[in-house]
Amino acid sequence: MSVNKVAYITGGSKGIGLGIAQILVKNNYRVAISGRQKDTVEKAAKSLGDSSVALALVSDVTKLEDEKNAVKKILEHFGQLDIVLANAGVGIFSPVDQMKDEDWHTMINTNLNGVFHTLKASVDALKKSEGYYITLASLAGTNFFAQGAGYNATKFGVVGFTQAAMLDLRKYNIKVSTIMPGSVATHFNGNTPSKEDAWKIQPEDIGKLVLDLLTMHPRTLPSKIEVRPTRPDLK
């Protein structure tokens, strides 16, 4: 099987991002993964393969110039960019009357501004490749909950942003989708994945979902996908 396409995954050093990267590499995609910590992202990239397969990038999605530089390095290294997965995100939870100003802005800057910066930096390359832009939102982008005002606001925003971007970009033959997972077995919110998380969606499950999107006929676009554990009552 020959694919030879290149995917860029933000927040790709662990969790969902790394799970997606692993599935794509197994299916002959080349990947660039980014994160803020050089050692962590380089270790993750080495676990995926050599430099012909995986590229490690240090980038903070809250900074547009970082994302522009990341895309520049991808094009220099691989010569193309076909798929972009805006996965980097953070969650800080507290009652709205107790929420710290800096926590609000951390979530807005990472979860919402970040997806814009990643698209802004990569859209010209995606126009050239007639590629695919995918955001990782959350079921929190449609279901609000107590102590989630900041996180809900960003994920509702990501869903709205992505759906509008889909309408703007499809005339360039760019596909745009958002994936909205429920509980996933990751390190999110201080969790350490263990056998107690077996009931949750696993990162590789999201990777397989992404692969399904990428291999779907060009005429068909699932623009918004909700995905949740089958049996949450098993926890």
Coordinates of C-alpha atoms in Angstrom, one line a residue:
M1 CA 0.0 0.0 0.0
S2 CA 1.5 3.3 -1.1
V3 CA 0.1 6.5 0.5
N4 CA 3.1 8.9 0.8
K5 CA 0.9 11.8 2.2
V6 CA 2.1 14.1 4.9
A7 CA 0.1 14.9 8.1
Y8 CA 0.9 17.6 10.7
I9 CA -0.5 16.9 14.2
T10 CA -0.3 19.6 16.9
G11 CA 0.0 18.3 20.4
G12 CA 1.3 15.2 18.9
S13 CA 3.8 14.0 21.6
K14 CA 1.2 12.1 23.7
G15 CA -2.4 11.1 24.1
I16 CA -4.8 11.5 21.1
G17 CA -2.2 13.2 18.9
L18 CA 0.3 10.5 19.3
G19 CA -2.3 7.8 18.9
I20 CA -3.3 9.4 15.6
A21 CA 0.3 9.6 14.5
Q22 CA 0.9 5.9 15.3
I23 CA -2.1 4.8 13.2
L24 CA -1.1 7.0 10.3
V25 CA 2.5 5.8 10.2
K26 CA 1.3 2.2 10.3
N27 CA -0.7 3.0 7.2
N28 CA 2.2 4.6 5.2
Y29 CA 1.6 8.2 6.0
R30 CA 4.5 10.5 7.0
V31 CA 3.9 12.7 10.0
A32 CA 5.1 15.8 11.6
I33 CA 4.2 16.2 15.3
S34 CA 4.6 19.3 17.4
G35 CA 4.6 20.2 21.1
R36 CA 6.1 22.8 23.4
Q37 CA 8.7 20.6 25.0
K38 CA 11.6 19.7 22.7
D39 CA 12.7 16.5 24.6
T40 CA 9.2 15.1 24.7
V41 CA 8.3 15.7 21.1
E42 CA 11.6 14.4 19.9
K43 CA 11.2 11.2 21.9
A44 CA 7.7 10.7 20.5
A45 CA 8.9 11.2 17.0
K46 CA 11.7 8.7 17.4
S47 CA 9.1 6.1 18.6
L48 CA 7.3 6.6 15.3
G49 CA 10.3 6.0 13.0
D50 CA 13.3 7.8 11.5
S51 CA 13.4 11.2 9.9
S52 CA 12.0 10.0 6.6
V53 CA 8.8 9.1 8.4
A54 CA 8.4 11.4 11.4
L55 CA 9.5 14.9 12.1
A56 CA 9.6 16.5 15.5
L57 CA 8.7 20.2 15.8
V58 CA 8.7 22.6 18.7
S59 CA 5.7 25.0 18.4
D60 CA 3.4 26.8 20.7
V61 CA 0.0 27.0 18.9
T62 CA -0.8 30.2 20.8
K63 CA 1.8 31.9 18.6
L64 CA 1.0 32.3 14.9
E65 CA 4.7 32.7 14.0
D66 CA 5.5 29.4 15.7
E67 CA 2.9 27.6 13.5
K68 CA 4.1 29.4 10.4
N69 CA 7.6 28.3 11.1
A70 CA 6.4 24.7 11.8
V71 CA 4.6 24.5 8.4
K72 CA 7.7 26.0 6.7
K73 CA 9.9 23.2 8.2
I74 CA 7.4 20.5 7.1
L75 CA 7.5 21.8 3.5
E76 CA 11.2 22.0 3.6
H77 CA 11.6 18.5 5.0
F78 CA 8.8 16.5 3.2
G79 CA 8.0 18.8 0.3
Q80 CA 4.3 18.8 0.8
L81 CA 1.5 19.0 3.4
D82 CA -1.7 17.1 2.9
I83 CA -3.4 16.8 6.3
V84 CA -3.5 19.0 9.3
L85 CA -4.9 17.9 12.7
A86 CA -5.4 20.7 15.2
N87 CA -5.2 18.6 18.3
A88 CA -3.4 20.7 21.0
G89 CA -5.7 21.6 23.9
V90 CA -5.9 22.2 27.6
G91 CA -8.7 22.0 30.2
I92 CA -8.8 23.8 33.5
F93 CA -12.0 23.3 35.5
S94 CA -13.6 25.5 38.2
P95 CA -16.9 27.3 39.0
V96 CA -17.2 30.3 36.8
D97 CA -17.2 32.7 39.8
Q98 CA -13.9 31.2 41.0
M99 CA -12.2 30.9 37.6
K100 CA -8.8 32.7 37.4
D101 CA -8.4 35.2 34.6
E102 CA -5.2 33.5 33.5
D103 CA -6.9 30.1 33.3
W104 CA -9.6 31.5 31.0
H105 CA -7.0 33.1 28.7
T106 CA -4.9 29.9 28.7
M107 CA -7.8 27.9 27.4
I108 CA -8.9 30.6 24.9
N109 CA -5.4 31.0 23.6
T110 CA -4.6 27.3 23.3
N111 CA -7.9 25.7 22.4
L112 CA -9.5 28.4 20.2
N113 CA -6.8 30.8 19.0
G114 CA -4.6 27.7 18.5
V115 CA -6.9 26.1 15.9
F116 CA -7.1 29.4 14.0
H117 CA -3.3 29.8 14.0
T118 CA -2.8 26.3 12.8
L119 CA -5.2 26.7 9.9
K120 CA -3.9 30.2 9.1
A121 CA -0.4 28.9 8.9
S122 CA -1.2 25.8 6.8
V123 CA -4.1 26.9 4.5
D124 CA -2.0 27.8 1.5
A125 CA -0.3 24.5 1.6
L126 CA -3.6 22.7 1.9
K127 CA -5.0 24.7 -1.1
K128 CA -2.0 23.4 -3.1
S129 CA -2.5 19.8 -2.0
E130 CA -6.3 19.9 -1.9
G131 CA -5.9 18.6 1.6
Y132 CA -7.8 17.9 4.8
Y133 CA -8.0 20.0 8.0
I134 CA -9.4 18.3 11.1
T135 CA -9.9 19.8 14.5
L136 CA -10.2 17.8 17.7
A137 CA -13.0 19.4 19.6
S138 CA -15.0 17.5 22.3
L139 CA -18.5 16.5 23.3
A140 CA -18.0 19.5 25.6
G141 CA -18.5 21.5 22.4
T142 CA -22.2 20.6 22.5
N143 CA -22.8 19.5 26.1
F144 CA -22.3 22.1 28.8
F145 CA -21.5 21.1 32.4
A146 CA -20.8 22.7 35.8
Q147 CA -17.3 24.0 36.3
G148 CA -16.7 23.8 32.5
A149 CA -17.5 27.4 31.5
G150 CA -14.1 28.1 30.1
Y151 CA -13.6 24.7 28.5
N152 CA -17.1 24.7 27.1
A153 CA -16.7 28.1 25.6
T154 CA -13.6 27.1 23.8
K155 CA -14.9 23.8 22.5
F156 CA -18.2 25.3 21.4
G157 CA -16.1 27.8 19.6
V158 CA -13.9 25.2 17.9
V159 CA -17.0 23.4 16.6
G160 CA -18.4 26.6 15.2
F161 CA -15.1 27.7 13.8
T162 CA -14.5 24.4 12.1
Q163 CA -18.0 24.2 10.5
A164 CA -17.7 27.7 9.1
A165 CA -14.2 27.0 7.8
M166 CA -15.6 24.0 6.1
L167 CA -18.0 26.2 4.2
D168 CA -15.3 28.7 3.3
L169 CA -12.7 26.2 2.1
R170 CA -14.6 23.5 0.3
K171 CA -14.5 25.6 -2.9
Y172 CA -10.7 24.9 -2.9
N173 CA -11.4 21.1 -2.6
I174 CA -10.2 21.2 1.0
K175 CA -12.1 18.9 3.3
V176 CA -12.7 20.2 6.9
S177 CA -14.1 18.1 9.8
T178 CA -14.3 18.3 13.5
I179 CA -14.1 15.2 15.8
M180 CA -15.8 15.5 19.1
P181 CA -14.7 12.7 21.5
G182 CA -16.1 11.9 24.9
S183 CA -14.0 10.3 27.6
V184 CA -10.6 9.2 26.2
A185 CA -7.8 7.4 28.1
T186 CA -5.2 10.1 28.1
H187 CA -3.2 12.2 30.5
F188 CA -5.8 15.0 30.1
N189 CA -6.7 16.9 33.3
G190 CA -4.0 15.2 35.3
N191 CA -5.2 11.6 34.6
T192 CA -2.7 8.7 34.4
P193 CA -4.0 6.1 32.0
S194 CA -4.4 2.7 33.6
K195 CA -6.5 -0.5 33.3
E196 CA -9.2 1.5 35.1
D197 CA -9.6 3.5 31.8
A198 CA -10.3 0.4 29.7
W199 CA -13.9 1.5 29.2
K200 CA -12.9 4.8 27.7
I201 CA -12.1 5.5 24.0
Q202 CA -8.4 4.8 23.4
P203 CA -6.2 7.2 21.5
E204 CA -5.7 4.6 18.7
D205 CA -9.5 4.5 18.3
I206 CA -9.4 8.2 17.3
G207 CA -6.5 7.4 15.0
K208 CA -8.6 4.8 13.2
L209 CA -11.4 7.2 12.9
V210 CA -9.1 9.8 11.3
L211 CA -7.9 7.1 8.9
D212 CA -11.5 6.4 8.0
L213 CA -12.0 10.0 7.2
L214 CA -8.9 10.2 5.1
T215 CA -9.8 7.1 3.0
M216 CA -13.4 8.1 2.4
H217 CA -14.4 8.9 -1.2
P218 CA -13.7 12.6 -2.0
R219 CA -17.3 13.2 -2.7
T220 CA -18.3 12.5 0.9
L221 CA -17.6 14.7 3.9
P222 CA -18.6 13.8 7.5
S223 CA -18.1 17.4 8.8
K224 CA -18.9 16.8 12.4
I225 CA -18.3 13.5 14.2
E226 CA -19.4 12.8 17.8
V227 CA -17.7 9.7 19.3
R228 CA -18.2 8.4 22.8
P229 CA -17.5 5.2 24.9
T230 CA -19.9 2.4 24.1
R231 CA -20.4 1.4 27.8
P232 CA -19.6 4.2 30.2
D233 CA -21.5 2.2 32.9
L234 CA -18.5 -0.3 33.0
K235 CA -16.3 2.2 34.8

